[in-house]
Amino acid sequence: MVRKQNQTSQFTSRPNLTSNGIAIMKYKVYLLMVFMIGLINFLPVFGLFSAAQLSQGYGIELNNNELEVLMRHRALLFGILGGFV
């Protein structure tokens, strides 16, 4: 009977960091990019606190309450998305 050696899957979430420097660098760049994406998506959550911050952040004038509620809802959803990333 022939025994097979342990084979690792090519779809692991973390690369073999002892293999070479290129894999380590790619992994660090990947983590940095995911962090940056999460931060960019989380920033609009500060618009929840006031209409002035929303107006300044998006560069629009909030004329009515419906638009203000819509933009606060948008900021909340982006904040939730950024928190998960």
C-alpha atoms as a PDB file:
ATOM      1  CA  MET A   1       0.000   0.000   0.000  1.00  0.00           C
ATOM      2  CA  VAL A   2       1.355   3.405  -0.983  1.00  0.00           C
ATOM      3  CA  ARG A   3       0.964   6.302   1.420  1.00  0.00           C
ATOM      4  CA  LYS A   4       0.298   9.749   0.090  1.00  0.00           C
ATOM      5  CA  GLN A   5       2.087  12.722   1.537  1.00  0.00           C
ATOM      6  CA  ASN A   6       0.036  15.433   3.184  1.00  0.00           C
ATOM      7  CA  GLN A   7      -0.933  17.925   0.543  1.00  0.00           C
ATOM      8  CA  THR A   8      -2.090  21.373   1.437  1.00  0.00           C
ATOM      9  CA  SER A   9      -4.918  22.959  -0.443  1.00  0.00           C
ATOM     10  CA  GLN A  10      -4.105  25.797  -2.790  1.00  0.00           C
ATOM     11  CA  PHE A  11      -7.113  27.689  -1.479  1.00  0.00           C
ATOM     12  CA  THR A  12      -5.975  28.259   2.079  1.00  0.00           C
ATOM     13  CA  SER A  13      -6.758  31.594   3.645  1.00  0.00           C
ATOM     14  CA  ARG A  14      -3.191  32.174   4.771  1.00  0.00           C
ATOM     15  CA  PRO A  15      -0.149  31.453   2.599  1.00  0.00           C
ATOM     16  CA  ASN A  16       2.803  29.406   3.726  1.00  0.00           C
ATOM     17  CA  LEU A  17       4.790  32.261   5.199  1.00  0.00           C
ATOM     18  CA  THR A  18       7.970  30.232   5.497  1.00  0.00           C
ATOM     19  CA  SER A  19       8.150  29.534   1.751  1.00  0.00           C
ATOM     20  CA  ASN A  20       9.594  32.772   0.397  1.00  0.00           C
ATOM     21  CA  GLY A  21       9.660  36.515   0.826  1.00  0.00           C
ATOM     22  CA  ILE A  22       7.326  37.166  -2.103  1.00  0.00           C
ATOM     23  CA  ALA A  23       4.446  35.286  -0.447  1.00  0.00           C
ATOM     24  CA  ILE A  24       4.977  37.244   2.752  1.00  0.00           C
ATOM     25  CA  MET A  25       4.977  40.544   0.886  1.00  0.00           C
ATOM     26  CA  LYS A  26       1.820  39.652  -1.086  1.00  0.00           C
ATOM     27  CA  TYR A  27       0.050  38.699   2.134  1.00  0.00           C
ATOM     28  CA  LYS A  28       1.012  41.982   3.808  1.00  0.00           C
ATOM     29  CA  VAL A  29      -0.133  43.997   0.774  1.00  0.00           C
ATOM     30  CA  TYR A  30      -3.417  42.055   0.779  1.00  0.00           C
ATOM     31  CA  LEU A  31      -4.006  42.820   4.465  1.00  0.00           C
ATOM     32  CA  LEU A  32      -3.167  46.487   3.940  1.00  0.00           C
ATOM     33  CA  MET A  33      -5.590  46.747   1.015  1.00  0.00           C
ATOM     34  CA  VAL A  34      -8.424  45.102   2.970  1.00  0.00           C
ATOM     35  CA  PHE A  35      -7.781  47.458   5.885  1.00  0.00           C
ATOM     36  CA  MET A  36      -7.823  50.494   3.581  1.00  0.00           C
ATOM     37  CA  ILE A  37     -11.091  49.368   1.957  1.00  0.00           C
ATOM     38  CA  GLY A  38     -12.669  48.903   5.375  1.00  0.00           C
ATOM     39  CA  LEU A  39     -11.498  52.323   6.508  1.00  0.00           C
ATOM     40  CA  ILE A  40     -12.813  54.049   3.379  1.00  0.00           C
ATOM     41  CA  ASN A  41     -16.192  52.366   3.808  1.00  0.00           C
ATOM     42  CA  PHE A  42     -16.320  53.207   7.519  1.00  0.00           C
ATOM     43  CA  LEU A  43     -15.618  56.955   7.192  1.00  0.00           C
ATOM     44  CA  PRO A  44     -19.161  58.035   6.162  1.00  0.00           C
ATOM     45  CA  VAL A  45     -20.496  56.838   9.535  1.00  0.00           C
ATOM     46  CA  PHE A  46     -19.424  60.177  11.011  1.00  0.00           C
ATOM     47  CA  GLY A  47     -22.184  61.798   8.944  1.00  0.00           C
ATOM     48  CA  LEU A  48     -24.752  60.211  11.229  1.00  0.00           C
ATOM     49  CA  PHE A  49     -24.074  62.799  13.909  1.00  0.00           C
ATOM     50  CA  SER A  50     -25.142  65.965  12.060  1.00  0.00           C
ATOM     51  CA  ALA A  51     -26.594  67.198   8.800  1.00  0.00           C
ATOM     52  CA  ALA A  52     -23.743  69.695   8.446  1.00  0.00           C
ATOM     53  CA  GLN A  53     -21.174  66.875   8.379  1.00  0.00           C
ATOM     54  CA  LEU A  54     -23.250  65.028   5.795  1.00  0.00           C
ATOM     55  CA  SER A  55     -23.552  68.116   3.637  1.00  0.00           C
ATOM     56  CA  GLN A  56     -19.834  68.846   3.876  1.00  0.00           C
ATOM     57  CA  GLY A  57     -18.771  65.240   3.347  1.00  0.00           C
ATOM     58  CA  TYR A  58     -20.834  64.622   0.240  1.00  0.00           C
ATOM     59  CA  GLY A  59     -20.662  68.176  -1.112  1.00  0.00           C
ATOM     60  CA  ILE A  60     -24.411  68.537  -1.515  1.00  0.00           C
ATOM     61  CA  GLU A  61     -27.071  70.713   0.041  1.00  0.00           C
ATOM     62  CA  LEU A  62     -29.649  68.858   2.142  1.00  0.00           C
ATOM     63  CA  ASN A  63     -32.825  70.789   1.390  1.00  0.00           C
ATOM     64  CA  ASN A  64     -35.440  68.532   2.934  1.00  0.00           C
ATOM     65  CA  ASN A  65     -35.774  65.981   5.693  1.00  0.00           C
ATOM     66  CA  GLU A  66     -36.289  63.046   3.331  1.00  0.00           C
ATOM     67  CA  LEU A  67     -32.894  63.610   1.709  1.00  0.00           C
ATOM     68  CA  GLU A  68     -31.252  63.956   5.111  1.00  0.00           C
ATOM     69  CA  VAL A  69     -32.768  60.656   6.297  1.00  0.00           C
ATOM     70  CA  LEU A  70     -31.700  58.977   3.069  1.00  0.00           C
ATOM     71  CA  MET A  71     -28.114  60.202   3.399  1.00  0.00           C
ATOM     72  CA  ARG A  72     -27.940  59.185   7.069  1.00  0.00           C
ATOM     73  CA  HIS A  73     -29.205  55.734   6.132  1.00  0.00           C
ATOM     74  CA  ARG A  74     -26.526  55.541   3.429  1.00  0.00           C
ATOM     75  CA  ALA A  75     -23.849  56.561   5.940  1.00  0.00           C
ATOM     76  CA  LEU A  76     -25.069  53.919   8.380  1.00  0.00           C
ATOM     77  CA  LEU A  77     -24.970  51.164   5.751  1.00  0.00           C
ATOM     78  CA  PHE A  78     -21.460  52.133   4.678  1.00  0.00           C
ATOM     79  CA  GLY A  79     -20.398  52.130   8.335  1.00  0.00           C
ATOM     80  CA  ILE A  80     -21.781  48.634   8.834  1.00  0.00           C
ATOM     81  CA  LEU A  81     -20.039  47.430   5.673  1.00  0.00           C
ATOM     82  CA  GLY A  82     -16.754  49.013   6.756  1.00  0.00           C
ATOM     83  CA  GLY A  83     -17.055  47.427  10.181  1.00  0.00           C
ATOM     84  CA  PHE A  84     -17.360  43.963   8.685  1.00  0.00           C
ATOM     85  CA  VAL A  85     -14.434  44.416   6.326  1.00  0.00           C
END
